[in-house]
Amino acid sequence: MEFQVGKHDLARSGLPEVDAATVDHFLGGADEAGAVAVLLSAGDPNRFPEAIDVAVVLPELIAARNRLRGAIIARDAERVLGERFEVRVQPTLIFVANGKTLGLIAKIQDWSVYADRITKLIDRPRGQGAAVAVTIVPQHRAQEVGL
């Protein structure tokens, strides 16, 4: 994987890389295991440095919720898969189960925000529309700067 800034290489996260040709196989494997797939669309880490933070948090989220199976979207597939999953902001975590996008969580968040939103995405009744959880300025930072 060629996603590297300085000495940080996301391939060290232990997560597989998917592209347009392999994503459906990955999603199918997660479904067969009864898991929810979570894909990281990181974007260019030079433009979006917090992509590295999200990539560090993702394996921790997976470890905390054993129903999650994670992968990183290859840089050259981010545009195509971003359109497919309606990604508007980088970095974004995409949650998919049974062929349906459950929701998106954009940018880096506090652990409690991840825990709350993931629980709502995974445990909500099936058939409800996807929930896009996008926070450009995390709440704790907005309060610090008086927004």
CSV table of C-alpha atoms in Angstrom, one decimal:
chain,number,residue,atom,x,y,z
A,1,MET,CA,0.0,0.0,0.0
A,2,GLU,CA,1.3,3.4,-0.9
A,3,PHE,CA,-0.4,5.5,1.7
A,4,GLN,CA,2.5,7.0,3.6
A,5,VAL,CA,3.3,10.2,5.4
A,6,GLY,CA,6.6,10.5,7.0
A,7,LYS,CA,7.2,7.2,8.8
A,8,HIS,CA,3.5,6.2,9.2
A,9,ASP,CA,2.4,3.6,6.8
A,10,LEU,CA,-1.3,2.5,7.0
A,11,ALA,CA,-0.4,-0.9,5.8
A,12,ARG,CA,1.0,-1.5,9.3
A,13,SER,CA,-2.6,-1.3,10.6
A,14,GLY,CA,-3.0,-4.9,9.5
A,15,LEU,CA,-6.1,-4.1,7.5
A,16,PRO,CA,-6.5,-5.3,3.9
A,17,GLU,CA,-6.7,-2.9,1.0
A,18,VAL,CA,-9.7,-3.0,-1.3
A,19,ASP,CA,-10.4,-1.5,-4.7
A,20,ALA,CA,-13.2,-1.4,-7.1
A,21,ALA,CA,-12.4,-5.0,-8.2
A,22,THR,CA,-12.1,-6.5,-4.7
A,23,VAL,CA,-14.5,-4.5,-2.5
A,24,ASP,CA,-17.6,-6.7,-3.2
A,25,HIS,CA,-15.6,-9.8,-2.3
A,26,PHE,CA,-14.6,-8.2,1.0
A,27,LEU,CA,-18.1,-7.0,1.7
A,28,GLY,CA,-19.5,-10.5,0.9
A,29,GLY,CA,-17.0,-12.1,3.3
A,30,ALA,CA,-18.0,-9.7,6.1
A,31,ASP,CA,-21.7,-10.6,5.4
A,32,GLU,CA,-21.0,-14.3,5.5
A,33,ALA,CA,-19.2,-13.9,8.9
A,34,GLY,CA,-22.3,-11.9,10.2
A,35,ALA,CA,-20.1,-8.8,10.5
A,36,VAL,CA,-20.5,-5.2,9.4
A,37,ALA,CA,-17.9,-4.0,7.0
A,38,VAL,CA,-16.2,-0.7,7.7
A,39,LEU,CA,-14.2,0.9,4.9
A,40,LEU,CA,-11.8,3.8,5.3
A,41,SER,CA,-11.8,6.3,2.5
A,42,ALA,CA,-8.8,8.3,3.8
A,43,GLY,CA,-8.0,10.7,1.0
A,44,ASP,CA,-4.6,12.3,0.5
A,45,PRO,CA,-2.9,12.4,3.9
A,46,ASN,CA,-1.0,15.5,2.8
A,47,ARG,CA,-4.3,17.3,2.3
A,48,PHE,CA,-6.2,15.6,5.1
A,49,PRO,CA,-3.6,14.8,7.9
A,50,GLU,CA,-6.3,13.5,10.2
A,51,ALA,CA,-6.7,10.5,7.9
A,52,ILE,CA,-3.7,9.1,9.8
A,53,ASP,CA,-5.6,9.5,13.1
A,54,VAL,CA,-8.7,7.8,11.7
A,55,ALA,CA,-6.5,5.0,10.4
A,56,VAL,CA,-5.0,4.5,13.8
A,57,VAL,CA,-8.4,4.5,15.5
A,58,LEU,CA,-10.1,2.1,13.0
A,59,PRO,CA,-8.3,-1.1,14.3
A,60,GLU,CA,-9.2,0.0,17.8
A,61,LEU,CA,-12.8,0.3,16.9
A,62,ILE,CA,-12.7,-3.1,15.3
A,63,ALA,CA,-11.2,-4.6,18.4
A,64,ALA,CA,-13.8,-3.0,20.6
A,65,ARG,CA,-16.7,-4.2,18.4
A,66,ASN,CA,-16.0,-7.7,17.2
A,67,ARG,CA,-18.9,-7.4,14.7
A,68,LEU,CA,-16.8,-5.0,12.6
A,69,ARG,CA,-14.5,-6.1,9.7
A,70,GLY,CA,-12.3,-3.3,8.3
A,71,ALA,CA,-10.4,-2.5,5.2
A,72,ILE,CA,-8.8,0.6,3.6
A,73,ILE,CA,-9.8,1.8,0.2
A,74,ALA,CA,-6.9,2.0,-2.2
A,75,ARG,CA,-6.1,5.6,-3.1
A,76,ASP,CA,-6.7,5.0,-6.8
A,77,ALA,CA,-10.2,3.6,-6.0
A,78,GLU,CA,-11.3,6.4,-3.7
A,79,ARG,CA,-13.1,8.4,-6.4
A,80,VAL,CA,-15.1,5.4,-7.8
A,81,LEU,CA,-15.9,3.9,-4.5
A,82,GLY,CA,-16.6,7.3,-3.0
A,83,GLU,CA,-19.3,7.9,-5.6
A,84,ARG,CA,-20.7,4.4,-4.9
A,85,PHE,CA,-20.9,5.0,-1.1
A,86,GLU,CA,-21.7,8.7,-1.4
A,87,VAL,CA,-18.6,9.9,0.4
A,88,ARG,CA,-18.4,13.7,0.5
A,89,VAL,CA,-15.7,14.4,3.1
A,90,GLN,CA,-12.2,12.8,3.6
A,91,PRO,CA,-11.4,10.9,5.7
A,92,THR,CA,-14.7,8.9,6.1
A,93,LEU,CA,-15.5,5.5,7.6
A,94,ILE,CA,-18.2,3.7,5.6
A,95,PHE,CA,-20.4,1.1,7.3
A,96,VAL,CA,-21.9,-1.6,5.0
A,97,ALA,CA,-24.0,-4.7,5.8
A,98,ASN,CA,-25.9,-7.0,3.5
A,99,GLY,CA,-25.2,-4.9,0.5
A,100,LYS,CA,-26.5,-1.7,2.0
A,101,THR,CA,-24.7,1.4,3.3
A,102,LEU,CA,-25.6,1.8,7.0
A,103,GLY,CA,-24.0,5.1,7.3
A,104,LEU,CA,-20.8,7.2,7.2
A,105,ILE,CA,-18.7,8.8,9.9
A,106,ALA,CA,-16.5,11.6,8.6
A,107,LYS,CA,-13.4,13.1,10.1
A,108,ILE,CA,-11.7,12.2,13.4
A,109,GLN,CA,-14.1,12.0,16.4
A,110,ASP,CA,-13.9,11.5,20.1
A,111,TRP,CA,-14.2,7.8,21.2
A,112,SER,CA,-17.6,8.4,22.7
A,113,VAL,CA,-18.9,9.8,19.4
A,114,TYR,CA,-17.6,6.8,17.6
A,115,ALA,CA,-19.2,4.4,20.2
A,116,ASP,CA,-22.5,6.1,20.1
A,117,ARG,CA,-22.8,6.5,16.3
A,118,ILE,CA,-21.5,2.9,15.6
A,119,THR,CA,-24.1,1.5,18.0
A,120,LYS,CA,-26.8,3.5,16.3
A,121,LEU,CA,-25.7,2.4,12.8
A,122,ILE,CA,-25.3,-1.2,13.6
A,123,ASP,CA,-28.3,-1.7,16.0
A,124,ARG,CA,-30.9,0.4,14.2
A,125,PRO,CA,-33.8,-1.5,12.7
A,126,ARG,CA,-33.1,-2.7,9.2
A,127,GLY,CA,-34.9,-0.9,6.4
A,128,GLN,CA,-34.3,2.6,7.7
A,129,GLY,CA,-32.3,4.8,5.4
A,130,ALA,CA,-28.6,5.3,5.7
A,131,ALA,CA,-27.5,7.8,8.3
A,132,VAL,CA,-24.7,10.2,7.3
A,133,ALA,CA,-22.9,11.3,10.5
A,134,VAL,CA,-20.7,14.1,9.3
A,135,THR,CA,-19.0,16.5,11.8
A,136,ILE,CA,-16.6,18.9,10.1
A,137,VAL,CA,-15.7,20.5,13.5
A,138,PRO,CA,-16.0,18.1,16.4
A,139,GLN,CA,-18.2,19.4,19.1
A,140,HIS,CA,-15.5,19.7,21.7
A,141,ARG,CA,-13.4,21.8,19.3
A,142,ALA,CA,-16.4,24.0,18.4
A,143,GLN,CA,-17.0,24.8,22.1
A,144,GLU,CA,-13.3,25.7,22.6
A,145,VAL,CA,-13.4,28.3,19.8
A,146,GLY,CA,-16.8,29.5,20.7
A,147,LEU,CA,-18.7,28.3,17.6
